[in-house]
């Protein structure tokens, strides 16, 4: 299951929403399309999941051409997004049963699948209650569980954790990791750099209909000056030894600290260990999406 997109274009009237974007998602990996509100993320998901047409470019999903074989693609994908499929008046179990009916599961298989999903997504509390009683996190889990009834090999998650509290967000991340471990391919959109960092093998940054940067989360963050590691030492001698070891670092003699433009603290600690230097404190300062955008806009201005 691989997604290959080249030169994808889409406009609404005179507004260009996707101005010719390219990317590829290998099977069994997570790809994150990262961008601010209105960047065109949802539009990309709607196109790739066959919901709306596009104006130009080539897209294949699992070897099927998006224009010529949308039904074959529909059979292998699942979509959960900002517009949830959950019916508030039905119970959690009934919502899942409805999906099982849509996938023509026979009685025994239907019961087994619904039971499995209620367990796996910790939805016992809402199984017999109207979905309207769900918390935000539970609703997202129910929505995702409904998508999984059809056992899709590619899942589109459109901003899966926007508006969730940190605990629900972490639970959702864990679920995504488990799906990928089971061989599912994930296409994720998010406004959160941290989410892309936690989940994605590769990230593309969408801004104003164009991909302005793409790579692994670490590559992306390393291009942003906001991302750094700060090391503090016990005395001036140790600071000097460490400064000599890390030639690209910024030294703060007053605070006995070094600032290094890296996102790999483990490697730093290994290097310090090998040199027999001990740090009192290590802190990682991650850039956020704003830092990424600022950095890349500046880059564009210079180029
Ligand atoms: N059917 C439509 N008709 C006209 N304009 C549209 C339509 N759908 C989306 N747009 C416009 O396209 C742009 C991109 O929208 P899209 O929903 O894809 O962005 P997004 O990155 O998903 O943002 P959000 O995080 O707000 O969902 C927006 O300016 C939006 O107003």
Short mmCIF file of C-alpha atoms and ligand atoms in Angstrom, two decimals:
data_model
loop_
_atom_site.label_atom_id
_atom_site.label_comp_id
_atom_site.label_asym_id
_atom_site.label_seq_id
_atom_site.Cartn_x
_atom_site.Cartn_y
_atom_site.Cartn_z
CA UNK A 1 0.00 0.00 0.00
CA UNK A 2 1.83 3.06 -1.22
CA UNK A 3 0.51 6.52 -1.92
CA UNK A 4 2.23 8.39 -4.76
CA UNK A 5 1.23 11.95 -5.53
CA UNK A 6 2.78 14.18 -8.19
CA UNK A 7 1.81 17.65 -9.32
CA UNK A 8 -1.53 17.55 -7.48
CA UNK A 9 -3.51 20.71 -8.15
CA UNK A 10 -6.87 21.90 -6.87
CA UNK A 11 -8.60 25.27 -6.99
CA UNK A 12 -11.97 26.44 -5.75
CA UNK A 13 -12.97 29.13 -8.24
CA UNK A 14 -10.02 31.47 -8.49
CA UNK A 15 -8.56 30.30 -5.17
CA UNK A 16 -5.65 27.91 -5.64
CA UNK A 17 -5.72 25.56 -2.65
CA UNK A 18 -3.15 22.99 -3.84
CA UNK A 19 -0.66 24.43 -6.28
CA UNK A 20 1.00 21.25 -7.54
CA UNK A 21 2.24 19.14 -4.62
CA UNK A 22 4.35 15.98 -4.67
CA UNK A 23 4.93 13.34 -2.05
CA UNK A 24 5.10 9.58 -1.57
CA UNK A 25 4.06 7.47 1.40
CA UNK A 26 5.59 3.97 1.60
CA UNK A 27 3.33 1.22 2.92
CA UNK A 28 3.31 0.60 6.66
CA UNK A 29 4.61 4.09 7.50
CA UNK A 30 3.05 7.27 8.85
CA UNK A 31 3.10 10.42 6.78
CA UNK A 32 2.11 13.77 8.27
CA UNK A 33 0.89 16.74 6.29
CA UNK A 34 1.61 19.62 8.61
CA UNK A 35 0.21 23.10 8.20
CA UNK A 36 -1.76 25.94 9.74
CA UNK A 37 -5.51 26.47 9.41
CA UNK A 38 -6.57 26.86 5.81
CA UNK A 39 -3.31 25.48 4.35
CA UNK A 40 -5.20 22.90 2.29
CA UNK A 41 -4.75 19.79 4.44
CA UNK A 42 -8.40 18.77 4.53
CA UNK A 43 -8.68 19.41 0.81
CA UNK A 44 -5.78 16.99 0.22
CA UNK A 45 -7.44 14.34 2.39
CA UNK A 46 -10.77 14.77 0.62
CA UNK A 47 -9.12 14.35 -2.76
CA UNK A 48 -7.03 11.32 -1.80
CA UNK A 49 -9.99 9.63 -0.13
CA UNK A 50 -11.99 10.01 -3.38
CA UNK A 51 -14.53 12.44 -1.92
CA UNK A 52 -13.82 15.32 -4.31
CA UNK A 53 -12.13 15.63 -7.69
CA UNK A 54 -8.89 17.43 -8.55
CA UNK A 55 -7.72 19.64 -11.39
CA UNK A 56 -4.34 18.20 -12.30
CA UNK A 57 -1.57 15.79 -11.35
CA UNK A 58 -1.24 12.06 -10.85
CA UNK A 59 -2.25 10.05 -7.80
CA UNK A 60 -1.96 6.32 -7.26
CA UNK A 61 -2.97 4.53 -4.08
CA UNK A 62 -2.01 0.90 -3.63
CA UNK A 63 -1.20 0.81 -7.34
CA UNK A 64 -4.66 2.11 -8.34
CA UNK A 65 -5.11 5.30 -10.29
CA UNK A 66 -7.28 7.73 -8.32
CA UNK A 67 -9.14 8.95 -11.41
CA UNK A 68 -9.78 5.61 -13.06
CA UNK A 69 -10.22 3.25 -10.11
CA UNK A 70 -11.77 5.14 -7.19
CA UNK A 71 -13.88 2.14 -6.11
CA UNK A 72 -10.80 -0.07 -5.67
CA UNK A 73 -9.25 2.69 -3.58
CA UNK A 74 -12.40 3.18 -1.51
CA UNK A 75 -12.31 -0.50 -0.56
CA UNK A 76 -8.89 -0.24 1.03
CA UNK A 77 -9.10 3.07 2.87
CA UNK A 78 -10.71 4.48 5.99
CA UNK A 79 -11.19 8.15 6.83
CA UNK A 80 -11.73 9.82 10.17
CA UNK A 81 -11.72 13.50 10.45
CA UNK A 82 -13.11 16.74 11.53
CA UNK A 83 -16.57 15.66 10.43
CA UNK A 84 -17.20 12.64 12.56
CA UNK A 85 -19.34 9.76 11.31
CA UNK A 86 -20.63 9.11 14.85
CA UNK A 87 -24.44 9.25 15.18
CA UNK A 88 -25.26 10.88 18.52
CA UNK A 89 -28.62 9.17 18.92
CA UNK A 90 -27.22 5.64 18.54
CA UNK A 91 -25.26 3.90 21.29
CA UNK A 92 -21.54 3.23 20.88
CA UNK A 93 -22.25 -0.42 20.01
CA UNK A 94 -25.02 0.52 17.56
CA UNK A 95 -22.71 2.94 15.75
CA UNK A 96 -20.21 0.12 15.27
CA UNK A 97 -22.95 -2.33 14.23
CA UNK A 98 -24.14 0.12 11.61
CA UNK A 99 -20.64 0.21 10.11
CA UNK A 100 -20.49 -3.59 10.24
CA UNK A 101 -23.77 -3.71 8.27
CA UNK A 102 -22.37 -1.30 5.71
CA UNK A 103 -19.45 -3.69 5.28
CA UNK A 104 -21.87 -6.64 4.94
CA UNK A 105 -20.44 -8.56 7.89
CA UNK A 106 -22.65 -11.52 8.77
CA UNK A 107 -24.16 -11.83 12.25
CA UNK A 108 -21.45 -13.74 14.12
CA UNK A 109 -18.58 -11.84 12.51
CA UNK A 110 -20.40 -8.60 13.22
CA UNK A 111 -20.83 -9.37 16.91
CA UNK A 112 -17.22 -10.48 17.26
CA UNK A 113 -15.81 -7.43 15.47
CA UNK A 114 -17.93 -4.95 17.44
CA UNK A 115 -16.94 -6.64 20.73
CA UNK A 116 -13.25 -6.55 19.79
CA UNK A 117 -13.34 -2.89 18.87
CA UNK A 118 -15.26 -1.86 22.01
CA UNK A 119 -12.57 -3.61 24.08
CA UNK A 120 -9.60 -2.40 22.11
CA UNK A 121 -10.67 1.24 22.20
CA UNK A 122 -11.81 1.13 25.80
CA UNK A 123 -15.34 2.07 24.80
CA UNK A 124 -17.19 -0.10 27.35
CA UNK A 125 -18.64 2.96 29.07
CA UNK A 126 -20.42 4.14 25.95
CA UNK A 127 -21.33 0.75 24.46
CA UNK A 128 -24.90 0.91 25.77
CA UNK A 129 -25.30 4.69 25.96
CA UNK A 130 -26.09 7.25 23.29
CA UNK A 131 -22.89 8.51 21.67
CA UNK A 132 -23.99 12.04 22.63
CA UNK A 133 -22.71 11.23 26.14
CA UNK A 134 -19.12 10.65 24.88
CA UNK A 135 -16.27 12.88 25.96
CA UNK A 136 -14.22 14.43 23.15
CA UNK A 137 -11.50 11.80 23.41
CA UNK A 138 -13.98 8.94 23.53
CA UNK A 139 -15.80 10.27 20.47
CA UNK A 140 -12.54 10.30 18.48
CA UNK A 141 -11.86 6.74 19.60
CA UNK A 142 -15.35 5.65 18.60
CA UNK A 143 -14.94 7.37 15.25
CA UNK A 144 -11.63 5.59 14.65
CA UNK A 145 -13.08 2.27 15.82
CA UNK A 146 -15.90 2.73 13.27
CA UNK A 147 -13.32 3.27 10.55
CA UNK A 148 -11.55 0.07 11.56
CA UNK A 149 -14.64 -2.11 11.18
CA UNK A 150 -13.76 -2.42 7.49
CA UNK A 151 -10.09 -3.25 8.27
CA UNK A 152 -8.66 -0.56 5.97
CA UNK A 153 -5.00 -0.79 4.94
CA UNK A 154 -4.66 2.97 4.62
CA UNK A 155 -6.22 5.35 7.14
CA UNK A 156 -6.60 9.09 6.74
CA UNK A 157 -6.62 10.87 10.08
CA UNK A 158 -7.57 14.49 9.59
CA UNK A 159 -6.43 16.44 12.65
CA UNK A 160 -7.16 13.51 14.98
CA UNK A 161 -6.27 15.30 18.21
CA UNK A 162 -7.30 18.92 17.64
CA UNK A 163 -9.16 20.02 20.76
CA UNK A 164 -8.26 16.94 22.83
CA UNK A 165 -6.74 17.11 26.30
CA UNK A 166 -3.15 15.84 26.70
CA UNK A 167 -4.20 12.45 28.08
CA UNK A 168 -6.65 11.73 25.24
CA UNK A 169 -4.05 12.95 22.77
CA UNK A 170 -1.51 10.45 24.11
CA UNK A 171 -4.05 7.63 23.94
CA UNK A 172 -4.75 8.50 20.31
CA UNK A 173 -1.03 8.52 19.54
CA UNK A 174 -0.66 5.10 21.13
CA UNK A 175 -3.52 3.76 19.01
CA UNK A 176 -1.93 5.11 15.84
CA UNK A 177 1.38 3.45 16.74
CA UNK A 178 -0.38 0.13 17.28
CA UNK A 179 -2.09 0.39 13.89
CA UNK A 180 1.22 1.04 12.16
CA UNK A 181 2.82 -1.86 14.03
CA UNK A 182 0.04 -3.98 12.53
CA UNK A 183 1.03 -2.93 9.01
CA UNK A 184 -1.49 -0.14 8.41
CA UNK A 185 -0.38 2.96 6.49
CA UNK A 186 -1.35 6.29 8.09
CA UNK A 187 -1.87 9.61 6.36
CA UNK A 188 -2.16 12.20 9.08
CA UNK A 189 -2.87 15.90 8.97
CA UNK A 190 -2.02 18.05 11.92
CA UNK A 191 -1.33 21.57 13.05
CA UNK A 192 1.00 20.31 15.76
CA UNK A 193 4.69 19.84 15.11
CA UNK A 194 4.89 17.70 18.23
CA UNK A 195 2.25 15.34 16.88
CA UNK A 196 4.11 14.94 13.59
CA UNK A 197 7.29 14.42 15.60
CA UNK A 198 5.68 11.74 17.77
CA UNK A 199 4.04 9.78 14.99
CA UNK A 200 5.38 10.43 11.54
CA UNK A 201 8.20 8.77 9.63
CA UNK A 202 8.06 11.63 7.16
CA UNK A 203 6.54 15.09 7.31
CA UNK A 204 5.61 17.59 4.61
CA UNK A 205 4.95 21.17 5.57
CA UNK A 206 2.10 22.68 3.60
CA UNK A 207 1.86 26.44 3.36
CA UNK A 208 -0.40 28.31 1.03
CA UNK A 209 -0.91 25.34 -1.28
CA UNK A 210 2.77 24.44 -1.57
CA UNK A 211 5.04 22.01 0.23
CA UNK A 212 7.69 24.30 1.67
CA UNK A 213 9.71 21.61 3.42
CA UNK A 214 9.71 17.82 3.65
CA UNK A 215 11.73 15.21 5.48
CA UNK A 216 11.90 13.28 8.70
CA UNK A 217 10.74 15.20 11.80
CA UNK A 218 14.35 15.45 12.95
CA UNK A 219 15.47 16.88 9.61
CA UNK A 220 12.72 19.45 9.70
CA UNK A 221 13.44 20.51 13.24
CA UNK A 222 17.15 20.74 12.62
CA UNK A 223 16.42 23.41 10.00
CA UNK A 224 14.79 25.55 12.65
CA UNK A 225 16.94 27.74 14.87
CA UNK A 226 14.44 27.44 17.73
CA UNK A 227 15.34 23.77 18.27
CA UNK A 228 18.28 23.26 20.57
CA UNK A 229 19.68 21.38 23.51
CA UNK A 230 21.02 23.22 26.53
CA UNK A 231 23.67 21.64 28.73
CA UNK A 232 24.65 23.04 32.10
CA UNK A 233 27.91 22.19 33.88
CA UNK A 234 29.15 22.29 37.46
CA UNK A 235 32.17 24.54 36.87
CA UNK A 236 34.07 26.64 34.33
CA UNK A 237 36.63 23.91 33.66
CA UNK A 238 34.01 21.37 32.66
CA UNK A 239 32.24 23.99 30.55
CA UNK A 240 35.49 24.73 28.70
CA UNK A 241 36.14 21.03 28.07
CA UNK A 242 32.61 20.58 26.72
CA UNK A 243 32.86 23.70 24.56
CA UNK A 244 36.03 22.30 23.02
CA UNK A 245 34.23 19.02 22.32
CA UNK A 246 31.23 20.66 20.61
CA UNK A 247 32.70 23.21 18.26
CA UNK A 248 29.33 24.41 16.91
CA UNK A 249 27.97 25.30 20.33
CA UNK A 250 27.13 28.68 21.85
CA UNK A 251 28.76 29.26 25.22
CA UNK A 252 27.24 31.11 28.16
CA UNK A 253 30.00 31.52 30.78
CA UNK A 254 27.77 33.14 33.34
CA UNK A 255 25.21 30.32 33.33
CA UNK A 256 27.95 27.66 32.81
CA UNK A 257 25.84 26.45 29.90
CA UNK A 258 26.20 25.43 26.27
CA UNK A 259 23.53 25.71 23.64
CA UNK A 260 23.71 23.25 20.74
CA UNK A 261 21.64 23.22 17.60
CA UNK A 262 20.63 19.58 17.68
CA UNK A 263 17.59 17.47 18.34
CA UNK A 264 19.48 14.32 19.31
CA UNK A 265 20.27 14.55 23.03
CA UNK A 266 21.14 10.87 23.28
CA UNK A 267 24.07 11.30 20.90
CA UNK A 268 25.29 14.30 22.88
CA UNK A 269 25.21 12.35 26.11
CA UNK A 270 27.14 9.51 24.46
CA UNK A 271 29.78 11.97 23.25
CA UNK A 272 30.06 13.52 26.71
CA UNK A 273 30.35 10.07 28.24
CA UNK A 274 33.14 9.06 25.91
CA UNK A 275 35.03 12.27 26.75
CA UNK A 276 34.48 11.70 30.48
CA UNK A 277 32.62 15.00 30.88
CA UNK A 278 29.63 15.19 33.18
CA UNK A 279 26.71 17.56 32.60
CA UNK A 280 24.65 18.78 35.54
CA UNK A 281 21.55 19.29 33.47
CA UNK A 282 20.28 18.70 29.94
CA UNK A 283 17.16 20.29 28.53
CA UNK A 284 15.69 19.97 25.06
CA UNK A 285 13.98 22.97 23.53
CA UNK A 286 11.77 21.91 20.65
CA UNK A 287 10.72 24.38 18.03
CA UNK A 288 7.02 24.65 17.46
CA UNK A 289 5.16 25.10 14.23
CA UNK A 290 5.51 28.84 14.47
CA UNK A 291 9.30 28.52 14.69
CA UNK A 292 9.28 26.26 11.65
CA UNK A 293 7.25 28.72 9.63
CA UNK A 294 9.26 31.71 10.70
CA UNK A 295 12.48 29.95 9.80
CA UNK A 296 11.24 28.80 6.41
CA UNK A 297 9.73 32.14 5.49
CA UNK A 298 13.01 33.83 6.31
CA UNK A 299 14.79 31.25 4.20
CA UNK A 300 12.47 32.01 1.31
CA UNK A 301 13.02 35.73 1.70
CA UNK A 302 16.81 35.26 1.48
CA UNK A 303 16.68 32.89 -1.50
N1 LIG B 1 -15.69 23.78 -1.15
C1 LIG B 1 -14.91 24.86 -1.05
N2 LIG B 1 -15.20 25.99 -1.76
C2 LIG B 1 -14.40 27.07 -1.69
N3 LIG B 1 -13.30 27.16 -0.92
C3 LIG B 1 -12.97 26.08 -0.19
C4 LIG B 1 -13.75 24.88 -0.21
N4 LIG B 1 -13.18 23.99 0.61
C5 LIG B 1 -12.07 24.59 1.13
N5 LIG B 1 -11.95 25.85 0.67
C6 LIG B 1 -10.86 26.79 0.98
O1 LIG B 1 -9.63 26.15 0.74
C7 LIG B 1 -8.65 26.53 1.70
C8 LIG B 1 -8.04 25.30 2.33
O2 LIG B 1 -9.01 24.64 3.13
P1 LIG B 1 -8.71 23.29 3.91
O3 LIG B 1 -9.92 22.95 4.69
O4 LIG B 1 -8.20 22.28 2.97
O5 LIG B 1 -7.54 23.74 4.88
P2 LIG B 1 -6.94 22.97 6.13
O6 LIG B 1 -5.47 23.06 5.99
O7 LIG B 1 -7.53 21.63 6.25
O8 LIG B 1 -7.40 23.88 7.31
P3 LIG B 1 -8.20 23.50 8.64
O9 LIG B 1 -7.16 23.17 9.61
O10 LIG B 1 -8.91 24.77 8.95
O11 LIG B 1 -9.12 22.39 8.28
C9 LIG B 1 -9.36 27.45 2.68
O12 LIG B 1 -9.05 28.77 2.33
C10 LIG B 1 -10.82 27.16 2.45
O13 LIG B 1 -11.59 28.30 2.71
#
